[in-house]
Short mmCIF file of C-alpha atoms in Angstrom, two decimals:
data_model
loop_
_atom_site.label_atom_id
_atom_site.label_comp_id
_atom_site.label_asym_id
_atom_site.label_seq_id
_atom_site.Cartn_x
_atom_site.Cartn_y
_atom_site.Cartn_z
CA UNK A 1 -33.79 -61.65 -0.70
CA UNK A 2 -30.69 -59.84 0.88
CA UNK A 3 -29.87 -56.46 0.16
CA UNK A 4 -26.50 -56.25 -1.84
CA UNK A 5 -23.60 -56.34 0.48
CA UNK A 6 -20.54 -58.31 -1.87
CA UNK A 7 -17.66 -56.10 -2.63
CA UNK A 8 -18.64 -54.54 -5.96
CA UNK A 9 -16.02 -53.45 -8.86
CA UNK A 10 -14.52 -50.15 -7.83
CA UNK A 11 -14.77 -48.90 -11.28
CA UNK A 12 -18.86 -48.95 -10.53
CA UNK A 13 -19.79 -52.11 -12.34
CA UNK A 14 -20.70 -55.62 -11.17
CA UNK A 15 -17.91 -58.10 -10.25
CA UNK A 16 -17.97 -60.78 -13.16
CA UNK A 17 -18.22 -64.97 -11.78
CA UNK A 18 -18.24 -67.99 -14.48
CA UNK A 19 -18.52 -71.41 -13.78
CA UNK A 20 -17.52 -73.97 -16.05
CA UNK A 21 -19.38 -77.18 -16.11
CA UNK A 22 -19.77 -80.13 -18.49
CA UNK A 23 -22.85 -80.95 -18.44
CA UNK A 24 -26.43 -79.06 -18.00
CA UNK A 25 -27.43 -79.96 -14.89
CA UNK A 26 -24.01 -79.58 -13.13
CA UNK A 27 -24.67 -76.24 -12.37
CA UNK A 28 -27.26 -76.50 -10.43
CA UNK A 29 -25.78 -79.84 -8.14
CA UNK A 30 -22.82 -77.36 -7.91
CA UNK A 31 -22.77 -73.56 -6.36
CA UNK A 32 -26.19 -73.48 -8.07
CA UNK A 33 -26.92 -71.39 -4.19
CA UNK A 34 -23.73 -69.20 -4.85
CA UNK A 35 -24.66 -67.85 -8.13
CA UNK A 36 -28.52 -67.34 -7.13
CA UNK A 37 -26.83 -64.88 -4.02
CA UNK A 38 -24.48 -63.27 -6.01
CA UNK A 39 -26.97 -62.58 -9.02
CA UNK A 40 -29.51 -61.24 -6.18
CA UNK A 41 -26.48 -58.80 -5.02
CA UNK A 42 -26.00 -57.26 -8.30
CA UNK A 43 -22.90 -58.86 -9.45
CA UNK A 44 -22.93 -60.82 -13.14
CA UNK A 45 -22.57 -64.02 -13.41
CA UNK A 46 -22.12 -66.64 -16.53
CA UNK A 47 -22.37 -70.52 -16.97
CA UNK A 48 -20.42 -72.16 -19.34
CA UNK A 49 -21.65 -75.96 -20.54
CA UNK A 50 -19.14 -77.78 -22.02
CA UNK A 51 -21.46 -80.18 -23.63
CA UNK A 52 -24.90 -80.95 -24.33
CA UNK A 53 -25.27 -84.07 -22.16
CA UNK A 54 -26.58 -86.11 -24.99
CA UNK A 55 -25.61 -89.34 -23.93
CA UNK A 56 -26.73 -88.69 -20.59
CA UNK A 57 -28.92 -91.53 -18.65
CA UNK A 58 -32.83 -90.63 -17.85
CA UNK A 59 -32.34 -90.75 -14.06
CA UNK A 60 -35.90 -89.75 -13.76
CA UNK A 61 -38.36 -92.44 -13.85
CA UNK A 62 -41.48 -89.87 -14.51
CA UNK A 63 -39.26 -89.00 -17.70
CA UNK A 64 -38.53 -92.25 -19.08
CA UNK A 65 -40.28 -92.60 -21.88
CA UNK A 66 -39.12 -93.29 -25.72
CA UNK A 67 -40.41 -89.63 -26.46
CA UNK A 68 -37.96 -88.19 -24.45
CA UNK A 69 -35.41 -90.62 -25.19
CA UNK A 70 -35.36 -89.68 -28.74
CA UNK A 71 -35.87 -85.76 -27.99
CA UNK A 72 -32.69 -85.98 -25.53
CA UNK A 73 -30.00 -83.71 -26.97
CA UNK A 74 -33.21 -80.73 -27.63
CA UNK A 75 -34.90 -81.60 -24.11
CA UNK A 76 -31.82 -81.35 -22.17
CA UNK A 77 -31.10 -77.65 -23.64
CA UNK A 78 -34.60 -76.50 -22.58
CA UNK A 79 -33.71 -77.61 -19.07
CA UNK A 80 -30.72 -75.80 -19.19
CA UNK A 81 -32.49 -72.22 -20.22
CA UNK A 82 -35.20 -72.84 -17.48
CA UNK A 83 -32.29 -73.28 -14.55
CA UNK A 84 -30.65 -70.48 -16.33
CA UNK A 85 -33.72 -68.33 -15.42
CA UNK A 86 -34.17 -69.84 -12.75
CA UNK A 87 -30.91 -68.93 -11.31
CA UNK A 88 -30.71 -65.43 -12.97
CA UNK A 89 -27.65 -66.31 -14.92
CA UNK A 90 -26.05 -65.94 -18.44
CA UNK A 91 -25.83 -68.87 -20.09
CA UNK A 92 -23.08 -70.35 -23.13
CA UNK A 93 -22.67 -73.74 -24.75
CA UNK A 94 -19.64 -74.69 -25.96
CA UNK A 95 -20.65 -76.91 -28.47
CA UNK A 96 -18.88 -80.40 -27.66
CA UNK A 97 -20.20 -83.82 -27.78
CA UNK A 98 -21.00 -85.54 -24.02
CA UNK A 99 -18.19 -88.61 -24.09
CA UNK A 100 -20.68 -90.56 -22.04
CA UNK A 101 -19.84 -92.27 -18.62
CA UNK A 102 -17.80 -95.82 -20.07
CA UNK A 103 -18.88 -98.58 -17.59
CA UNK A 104 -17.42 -102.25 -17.81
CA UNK A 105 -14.69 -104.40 -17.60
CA UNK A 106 -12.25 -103.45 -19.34
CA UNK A 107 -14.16 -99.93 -20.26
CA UNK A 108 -15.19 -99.58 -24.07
CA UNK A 109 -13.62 -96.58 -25.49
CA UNK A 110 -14.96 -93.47 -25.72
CA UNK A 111 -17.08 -92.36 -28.98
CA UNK A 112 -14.89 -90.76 -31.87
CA UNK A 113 -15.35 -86.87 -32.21
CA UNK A 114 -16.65 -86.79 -27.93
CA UNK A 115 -15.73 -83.65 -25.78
CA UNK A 116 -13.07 -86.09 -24.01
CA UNK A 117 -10.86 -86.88 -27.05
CA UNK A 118 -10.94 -83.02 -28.77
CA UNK A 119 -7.13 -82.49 -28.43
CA UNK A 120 -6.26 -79.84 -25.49
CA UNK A 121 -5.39 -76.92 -27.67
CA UNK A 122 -8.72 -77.35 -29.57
CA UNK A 123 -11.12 -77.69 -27.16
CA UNK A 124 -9.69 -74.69 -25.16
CA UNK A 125 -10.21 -71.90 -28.07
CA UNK A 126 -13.62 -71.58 -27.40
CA UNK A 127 -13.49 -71.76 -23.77
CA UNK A 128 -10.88 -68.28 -24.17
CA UNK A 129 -13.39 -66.81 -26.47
CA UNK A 130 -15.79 -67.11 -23.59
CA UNK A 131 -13.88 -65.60 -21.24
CA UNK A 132 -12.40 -62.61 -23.38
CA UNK A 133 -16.06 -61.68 -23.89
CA UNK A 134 -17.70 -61.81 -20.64
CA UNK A 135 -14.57 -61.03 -18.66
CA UNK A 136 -14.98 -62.69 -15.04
CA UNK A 137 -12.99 -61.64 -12.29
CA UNK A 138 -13.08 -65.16 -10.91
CA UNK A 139 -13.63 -68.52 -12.54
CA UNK A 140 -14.99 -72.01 -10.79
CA UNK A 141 -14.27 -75.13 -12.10
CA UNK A 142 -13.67 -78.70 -11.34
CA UNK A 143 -10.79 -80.36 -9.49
CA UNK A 144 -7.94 -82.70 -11.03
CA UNK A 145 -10.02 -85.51 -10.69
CA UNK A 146 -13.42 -84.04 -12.13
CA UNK A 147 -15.33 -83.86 -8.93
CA UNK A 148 -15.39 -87.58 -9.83
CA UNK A 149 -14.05 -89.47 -12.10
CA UNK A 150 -16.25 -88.82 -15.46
CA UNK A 151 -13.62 -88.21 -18.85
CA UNK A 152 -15.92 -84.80 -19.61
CA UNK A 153 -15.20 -83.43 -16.05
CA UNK A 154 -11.83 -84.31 -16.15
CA UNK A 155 -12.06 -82.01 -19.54
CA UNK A 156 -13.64 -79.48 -18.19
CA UNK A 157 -10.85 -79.34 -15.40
CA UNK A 158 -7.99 -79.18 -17.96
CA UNK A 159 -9.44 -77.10 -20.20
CA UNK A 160 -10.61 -74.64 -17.39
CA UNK A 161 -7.22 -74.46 -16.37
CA UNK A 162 -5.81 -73.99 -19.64
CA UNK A 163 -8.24 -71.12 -20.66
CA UNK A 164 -7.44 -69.38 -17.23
CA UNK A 165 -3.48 -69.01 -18.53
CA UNK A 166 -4.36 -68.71 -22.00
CA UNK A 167 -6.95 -66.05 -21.73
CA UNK A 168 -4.48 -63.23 -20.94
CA UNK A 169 -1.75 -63.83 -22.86
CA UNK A 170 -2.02 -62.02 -26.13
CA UNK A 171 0.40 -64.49 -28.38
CA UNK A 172 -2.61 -67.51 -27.35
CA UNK A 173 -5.41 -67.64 -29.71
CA UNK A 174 -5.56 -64.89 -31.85
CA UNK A 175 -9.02 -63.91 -33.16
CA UNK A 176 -10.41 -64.66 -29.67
CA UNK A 177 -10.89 -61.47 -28.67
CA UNK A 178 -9.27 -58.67 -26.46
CA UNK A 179 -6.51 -60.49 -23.84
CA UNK A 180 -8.46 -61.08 -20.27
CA UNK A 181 -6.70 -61.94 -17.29
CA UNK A 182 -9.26 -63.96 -14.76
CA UNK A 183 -8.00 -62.94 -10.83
CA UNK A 184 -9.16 -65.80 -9.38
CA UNK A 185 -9.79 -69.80 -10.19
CA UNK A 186 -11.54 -72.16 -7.62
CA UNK A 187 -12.37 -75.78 -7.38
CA UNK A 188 -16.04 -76.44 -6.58
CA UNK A 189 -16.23 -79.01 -3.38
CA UNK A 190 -19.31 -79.82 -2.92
CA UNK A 191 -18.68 -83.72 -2.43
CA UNK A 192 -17.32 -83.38 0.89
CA UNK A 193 -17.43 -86.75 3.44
CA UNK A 194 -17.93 -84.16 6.13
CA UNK A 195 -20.70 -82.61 5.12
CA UNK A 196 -22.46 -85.75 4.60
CA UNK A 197 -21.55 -87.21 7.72
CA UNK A 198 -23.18 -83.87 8.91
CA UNK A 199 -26.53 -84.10 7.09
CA UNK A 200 -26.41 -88.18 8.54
CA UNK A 201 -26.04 -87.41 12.05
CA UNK A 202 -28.47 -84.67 12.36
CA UNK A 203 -31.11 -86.88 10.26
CA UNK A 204 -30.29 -89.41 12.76
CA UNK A 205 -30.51 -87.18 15.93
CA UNK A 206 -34.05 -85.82 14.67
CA UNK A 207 -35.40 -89.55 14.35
CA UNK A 208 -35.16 -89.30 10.43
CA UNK A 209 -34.28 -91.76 8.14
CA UNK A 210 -31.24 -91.10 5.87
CA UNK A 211 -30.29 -92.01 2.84
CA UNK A 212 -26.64 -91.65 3.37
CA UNK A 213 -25.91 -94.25 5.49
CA UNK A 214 -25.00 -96.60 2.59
CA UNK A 215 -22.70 -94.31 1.17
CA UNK A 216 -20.77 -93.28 3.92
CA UNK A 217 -20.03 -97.44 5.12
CA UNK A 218 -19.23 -98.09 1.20
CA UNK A 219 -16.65 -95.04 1.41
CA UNK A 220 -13.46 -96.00 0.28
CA UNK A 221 -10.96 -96.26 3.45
CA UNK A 222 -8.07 -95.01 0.92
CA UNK A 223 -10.31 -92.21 -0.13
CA UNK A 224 -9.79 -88.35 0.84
CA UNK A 225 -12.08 -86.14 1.93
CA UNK A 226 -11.93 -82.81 -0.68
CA UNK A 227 -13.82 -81.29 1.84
CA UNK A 228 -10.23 -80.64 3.28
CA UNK A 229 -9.35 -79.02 1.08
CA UNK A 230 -11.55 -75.87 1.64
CA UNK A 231 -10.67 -72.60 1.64
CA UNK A 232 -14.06 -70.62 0.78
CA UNK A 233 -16.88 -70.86 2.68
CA UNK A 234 -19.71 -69.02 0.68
CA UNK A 235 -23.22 -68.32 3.47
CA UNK A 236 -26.05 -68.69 0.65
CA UNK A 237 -28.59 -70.93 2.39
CA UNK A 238 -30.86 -68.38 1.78
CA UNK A 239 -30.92 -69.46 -1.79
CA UNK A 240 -31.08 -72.87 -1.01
CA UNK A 241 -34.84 -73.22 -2.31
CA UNK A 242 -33.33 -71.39 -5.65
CA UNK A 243 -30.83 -74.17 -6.29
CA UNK A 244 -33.61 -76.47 -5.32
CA UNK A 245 -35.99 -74.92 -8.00
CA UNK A 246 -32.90 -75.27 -10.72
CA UNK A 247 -32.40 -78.70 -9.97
CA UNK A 248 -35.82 -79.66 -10.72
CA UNK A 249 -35.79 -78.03 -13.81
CA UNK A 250 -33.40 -81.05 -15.30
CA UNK A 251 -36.41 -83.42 -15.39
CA UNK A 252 -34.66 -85.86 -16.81
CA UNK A 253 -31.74 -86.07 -14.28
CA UNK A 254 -33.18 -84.85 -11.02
CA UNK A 255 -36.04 -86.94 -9.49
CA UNK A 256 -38.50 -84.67 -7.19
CA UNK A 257 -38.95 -87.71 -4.56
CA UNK A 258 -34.80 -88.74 -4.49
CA UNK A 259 -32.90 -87.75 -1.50
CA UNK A 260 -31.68 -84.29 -2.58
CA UNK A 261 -35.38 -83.16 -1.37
CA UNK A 262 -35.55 -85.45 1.78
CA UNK A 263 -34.14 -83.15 4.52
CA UNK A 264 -37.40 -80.93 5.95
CA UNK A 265 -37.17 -77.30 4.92
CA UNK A 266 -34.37 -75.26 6.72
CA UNK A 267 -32.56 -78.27 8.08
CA UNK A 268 -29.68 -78.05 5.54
CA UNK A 269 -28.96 -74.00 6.54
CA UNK A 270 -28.57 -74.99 10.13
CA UNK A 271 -26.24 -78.03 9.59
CA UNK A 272 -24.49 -76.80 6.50
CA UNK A 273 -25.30 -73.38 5.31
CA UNK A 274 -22.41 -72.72 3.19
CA UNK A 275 -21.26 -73.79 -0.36
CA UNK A 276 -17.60 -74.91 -0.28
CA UNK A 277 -14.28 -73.86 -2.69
CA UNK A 278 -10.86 -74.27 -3.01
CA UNK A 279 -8.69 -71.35 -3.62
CA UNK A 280 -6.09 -72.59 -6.64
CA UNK A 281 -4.82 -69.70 -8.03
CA UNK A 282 -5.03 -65.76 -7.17
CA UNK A 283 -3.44 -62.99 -8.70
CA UNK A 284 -5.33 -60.69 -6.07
CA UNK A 285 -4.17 -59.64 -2.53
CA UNK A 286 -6.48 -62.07 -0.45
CA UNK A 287 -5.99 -64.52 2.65
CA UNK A 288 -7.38 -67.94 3.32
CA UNK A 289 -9.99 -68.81 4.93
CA UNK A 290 -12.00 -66.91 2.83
CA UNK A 291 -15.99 -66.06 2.84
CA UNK A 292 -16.54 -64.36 -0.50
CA UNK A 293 -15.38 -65.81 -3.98
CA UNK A 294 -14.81 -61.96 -4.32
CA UNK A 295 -12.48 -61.06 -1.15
CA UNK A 296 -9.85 -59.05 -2.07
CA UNK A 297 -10.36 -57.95 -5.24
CA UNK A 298 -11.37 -54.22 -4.58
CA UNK A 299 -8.13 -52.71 -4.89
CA UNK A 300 -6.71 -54.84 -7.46
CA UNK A 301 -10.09 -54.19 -10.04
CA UNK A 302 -10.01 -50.49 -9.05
CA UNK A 303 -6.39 -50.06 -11.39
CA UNK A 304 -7.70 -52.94 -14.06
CA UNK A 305 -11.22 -51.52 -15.74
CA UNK A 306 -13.15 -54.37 -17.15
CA UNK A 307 -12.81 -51.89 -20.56
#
């Protein structure tokens, strides 16, 4: 492991990272390898989980059996506290009900009481609670459109957003806890057509197969690239086998033989050895491009103690 060399609070502590997801398993398919460095460097970090991921599908055909069918809602938490340790982080649930991915046409509508209909203001609260207690410096979330299109990631984009205005302001949700002001909120790109068209062509060049190919000719022509969008390039290949490790701790979701564990060992750090960010809000002194979730924020945390 590398020897600490973040930026560290001023004051002498840790710097503080959460990332909000909305299901377990989501933080390990998304800067699972960013946490894993920045726990190894000394620095604190916390994942939130919206939901429990309840309705999720078994995507794992070892798994699929009625045992664990019925077991899902208690299974799918022990996942989540093995990738936890796995990862070295701190771990919350929120409490909300997975809204399940809708599929058909038209769409049936989403179960009554599910994280995706809890009115704004509601399912926020506990989201500020969160972050008035741990106090992170910097928060990671998804983008407007969930990362894709699932109604619980779009949730866990508007209520990340909310919570990150909220959490300072001392009129919002009294009873919460102390006022925190978060200095920094990213988007989490890891769906990026670049990379992918990286990993393809260096599978390709090596006389590989690759599962990608599929993907990338079924690619929407009116579709973006959030790869683009970039603005923080985090080096953490190193901890690559970490996020690896995490994964397969979701049984359930993450099968050992899919193509997440095709490429041979140490190919992904040479063609893509970064996870990938978007910079959306920054009340800290710091220029893009960036290549720490935590540049800039020395001088502005040494005149704001965390207490």
């Amino acid at each position: 492991m590398a020897e600490p060399s973040a930026p560290r609070d001023p004051n002498g502590g840790p710097f503080r990272l959460m990332a909000v997801h909305a299901h377990p398993d989501d933080e390990s398919s998304k800067g699972a390898a960013t946490m894993a460095r920045y726990v190894a460097e000394g620095h604190d970090v916390m994942v939130v989980t919206c939901t429990g991921g309840e309705a999720g599908s078994i995507l794992n055909p070892a798994m699929d059996r009625p045992d664990v069918l019925e077991n899902m809602a208690e299974i799918r938490r022990e996942e989540m506290a093995r990738a936890a340790a796995i990862l070295g982080v701190q771990h919350r649930w929120l409490g909300f009900v997975d809204s399940g991915l809708p599929e058909g046409d038209p769409k049936p509508p989403l179960p009554e009481g599910c994280f995706a209909l809890v009115p704004l203001e509601e399912a926020t609260e506990p989201l500020v609670r969160a972050i008035r207690e741990f106090r992170p410096h910097v928060v990671i979330t998804y983008d407007e459109n969930g990362g894709y299109p699932h109604p619980d990631h779009i949730k866990t984009h508007e209520i990340s957003m909310a919570a990150f205005d909220a959490a300072g302001d001392p009129d919002r949700y009294p009873g919460t806890g102390d006022p925190w002001q978060p200095l920094k909120l990213y988007y989490s790109h890891g769906f990026s057509r670049a990379r992918i068209v990286a990993i393809h062509e260096a599978l390709l060049a090596r006389d590989l197969e690759s599962p990608y190919g599929e993907m990338l000719e079924q690619w929407p022509a009116d579709r973006g690239d959030p790869g683009q969008r970039v603005t923080t390039r985090v080096e953490c290949a190193e901890y690559f086998p970490v996020r690896d490790e995490a994964l397969k701790a979701h049984a359930t979701q993450i099968d050992p033989t899919s193509r997440w564990f095709l490429l041979p060992p140490g190919m992904l750090g040479e063609i893509w050895p970064t996870e990938d960010y978007e910079l959306v809000r920054s009340l800290a002194d710091t220029s893009t491009p960036e290549d720490d979730l935590f540049a800039g924020l020395d001088a502005q945390v040494a005149v704001r103690p965390a207490s």
